[in-house]
Amino acid sequence: HSSLYSIVIKNIPEDYSDNEMSNNLKKIFSEFGKINRLKVLKDYNTNKLRGIAFIDFNNKSSIESILNSQERFKIGHNILQIEKKNN
């Protein structure tokens, strides 16, 4: 059992497909380290994104770099809100 280091990303724009959003998020966050898993939450009734995604990294330093970054991560007009996921 490897422990994963995860972040929660909020304020994701909803007018993307989950595939497009996954690709966007991978582009932004893969520079911080190897992404183990990326999950974009979707409302299956409306087929719209729910504005939240989770990313699991292999390294603690990856999420520390993201959380300590002064960069504003944006997709479209939305500034992403990033939090450490509490296990």
PDB file of C-alpha atoms in Angstrom:
ATOM      1  CA  HIS A   1       0.000   0.000   0.000  1.00  0.00           C
ATOM      2  CA  SER A   2       1.689   3.171  -1.137  1.00  0.00           C
ATOM      3  CA  SER A   3       0.392   6.313   0.449  1.00  0.00           C
ATOM      4  CA  LEU A   4      -0.623   8.880  -2.097  1.00  0.00           C
ATOM      5  CA  TYR A   5      -0.377  12.611  -1.888  1.00  0.00           C
ATOM      6  CA  SER A   6      -3.537  14.223  -3.134  1.00  0.00           C
ATOM      7  CA  ILE A   7      -4.894  17.638  -3.871  1.00  0.00           C
ATOM      8  CA  VAL A   8      -8.445  18.777  -4.407  1.00  0.00           C
ATOM      9  CA  ILE A   9      -9.018  21.322  -7.139  1.00  0.00           C
ATOM     10  CA  LYS A  10     -12.125  23.474  -6.951  1.00  0.00           C
ATOM     11  CA  ASN A  11     -13.691  26.184  -9.060  1.00  0.00           C
ATOM     12  CA  ILE A  12     -13.191  24.239 -12.274  1.00  0.00           C
ATOM     13  CA  PRO A  13     -15.241  25.639 -15.152  1.00  0.00           C
ATOM     14  CA  GLU A  14     -18.168  23.345 -15.919  1.00  0.00           C
ATOM     15  CA  ASP A  15     -18.433  23.870 -19.660  1.00  0.00           C
ATOM     16  CA  TYR A  16     -15.754  21.355 -20.648  1.00  0.00           C
ATOM     17  CA  SER A  17     -15.928  17.633 -21.233  1.00  0.00           C
ATOM     18  CA  ASP A  18     -14.267  15.547 -18.556  1.00  0.00           C
ATOM     19  CA  ASN A  19     -11.642  14.515 -21.118  1.00  0.00           C
ATOM     20  CA  GLU A  20     -10.781  18.088 -22.038  1.00  0.00           C
ATOM     21  CA  MET A  21     -10.586  19.015 -18.384  1.00  0.00           C
ATOM     22  CA  SER A  22      -8.352  16.055 -17.548  1.00  0.00           C
ATOM     23  CA  ASN A  23      -5.995  17.080 -20.323  1.00  0.00           C
ATOM     24  CA  ASN A  24      -5.961  20.702 -19.155  1.00  0.00           C
ATOM     25  CA  LEU A  25      -5.242  19.690 -15.567  1.00  0.00           C
ATOM     26  CA  LYS A  26      -2.523  17.255 -16.621  1.00  0.00           C
ATOM     27  CA  LYS A  27      -0.845  19.984 -18.634  1.00  0.00           C
ATOM     28  CA  ILE A  28      -0.830  22.376 -15.697  1.00  0.00           C
ATOM     29  CA  PHE A  29       0.086  20.025 -12.882  1.00  0.00           C
ATOM     30  CA  SER A  30       2.310  17.354 -14.425  1.00  0.00           C
ATOM     31  CA  GLU A  31       5.217  19.777 -14.301  1.00  0.00           C
ATOM     32  CA  PHE A  32       5.131  19.378 -10.507  1.00  0.00           C
ATOM     33  CA  GLY A  33       5.642  15.640 -10.604  1.00  0.00           C
ATOM     34  CA  LYS A  34       4.314  12.358 -11.846  1.00  0.00           C
ATOM     35  CA  ILE A  35       0.536  12.220 -11.644  1.00  0.00           C
ATOM     36  CA  ASN A  36      -0.665   8.909 -10.389  1.00  0.00           C
ATOM     37  CA  ARG A  37      -4.383   9.428 -10.839  1.00  0.00           C
ATOM     38  CA  LEU A  38      -6.583  12.273 -11.902  1.00  0.00           C
ATOM     39  CA  LYS A  39     -10.315  12.291 -11.415  1.00  0.00           C
ATOM     40  CA  VAL A  40     -12.697  14.979 -12.618  1.00  0.00           C
ATOM     41  CA  LEU A  41     -16.088  14.776 -10.929  1.00  0.00           C
ATOM     42  CA  LYS A  42     -19.073  14.825 -13.218  1.00  0.00           C
ATOM     43  CA  ASP A  43     -22.793  15.052 -12.631  1.00  0.00           C
ATOM     44  CA  TYR A  44     -24.205  12.131 -14.555  1.00  0.00           C
ATOM     45  CA  ASN A  45     -27.716  13.598 -14.607  1.00  0.00           C
ATOM     46  CA  THR A  46     -26.752  16.849 -16.306  1.00  0.00           C
ATOM     47  CA  ASN A  47     -23.506  15.535 -17.820  1.00  0.00           C
ATOM     48  CA  LYS A  48     -21.816  18.705 -16.615  1.00  0.00           C
ATOM     49  CA  LEU A  49     -18.644  18.845 -14.574  1.00  0.00           C
ATOM     50  CA  ARG A  50     -19.175  19.395 -10.874  1.00  0.00           C
ATOM     51  CA  GLY A  51     -16.351  21.894 -10.538  1.00  0.00           C
ATOM     52  CA  ILE A  52     -14.095  19.580  -8.547  1.00  0.00           C
ATOM     53  CA  ALA A  53     -11.184  17.335  -9.408  1.00  0.00           C
ATOM     54  CA  PHE A  54      -8.728  15.223  -7.456  1.00  0.00           C
ATOM     55  CA  ILE A  55      -5.128  14.585  -8.374  1.00  0.00           C
ATOM     56  CA  ASP A  56      -2.943  11.958  -6.724  1.00  0.00           C
ATOM     57  CA  PHE A  57       0.818  12.331  -6.900  1.00  0.00           C
ATOM     58  CA  ASN A  58       3.543   9.868  -5.984  1.00  0.00           C
ATOM     59  CA  ASN A  59       5.573  12.463  -4.120  1.00  0.00           C
ATOM     60  CA  LYS A  60       4.813  14.689  -1.215  1.00  0.00           C
ATOM     61  CA  SER A  61       7.096  17.338  -2.706  1.00  0.00           C
ATOM     62  CA  SER A  62       4.760  17.614  -5.703  1.00  0.00           C
ATOM     63  CA  ILE A  63       1.821  18.814  -3.658  1.00  0.00           C
ATOM     64  CA  GLU A  64       4.016  20.974  -1.457  1.00  0.00           C
ATOM     65  CA  SER A  65       5.345  22.750  -4.551  1.00  0.00           C
ATOM     66  CA  ILE A  66       1.817  23.320  -5.814  1.00  0.00           C
ATOM     67  CA  LEU A  67       0.492  24.535  -2.471  1.00  0.00           C
ATOM     68  CA  ASN A  68       3.476  26.835  -1.958  1.00  0.00           C
ATOM     69  CA  SER A  69       3.389  28.152  -5.495  1.00  0.00           C
ATOM     70  CA  GLN A  70       2.618  31.830  -5.946  1.00  0.00           C
ATOM     71  CA  GLU A  71       1.317  31.019  -9.385  1.00  0.00           C
ATOM     72  CA  ARG A  72      -2.363  31.422 -10.079  1.00  0.00           C
ATOM     73  CA  PHE A  73      -3.594  28.374 -11.899  1.00  0.00           C
ATOM     74  CA  LYS A  74      -6.336  29.227 -14.328  1.00  0.00           C
ATOM     75  CA  ILE A  75      -8.537  27.371 -16.747  1.00  0.00           C
ATOM     76  CA  GLY A  76     -10.627  29.650 -18.906  1.00  0.00           C
ATOM     77  CA  HIS A  77     -11.607  32.585 -16.690  1.00  0.00           C
ATOM     78  CA  ASN A  78     -11.656  30.527 -13.520  1.00  0.00           C
ATOM     79  CA  ILE A  79      -8.881  30.726 -10.973  1.00  0.00           C
ATOM     80  CA  LEU A  80      -8.498  27.240  -9.544  1.00  0.00           C
ATOM     81  CA  GLN A  81      -8.677  26.758  -5.787  1.00  0.00           C
ATOM     82  CA  ILE A  82      -6.300  24.111  -4.559  1.00  0.00           C
ATOM     83  CA  GLU A  83      -6.369  22.349  -1.214  1.00  0.00           C
ATOM     84  CA  LYS A  84      -4.613  19.397   0.261  1.00  0.00           C
ATOM     85  CA  LYS A  85      -6.966  16.443   0.398  1.00  0.00           C
ATOM     86  CA  ASN A  86      -7.443  15.148   3.923  1.00  0.00           C
ATOM     87  CA  ASN A  87      -7.285  11.387   3.887  1.00  0.00           C
TER      88      ASN A  87
END
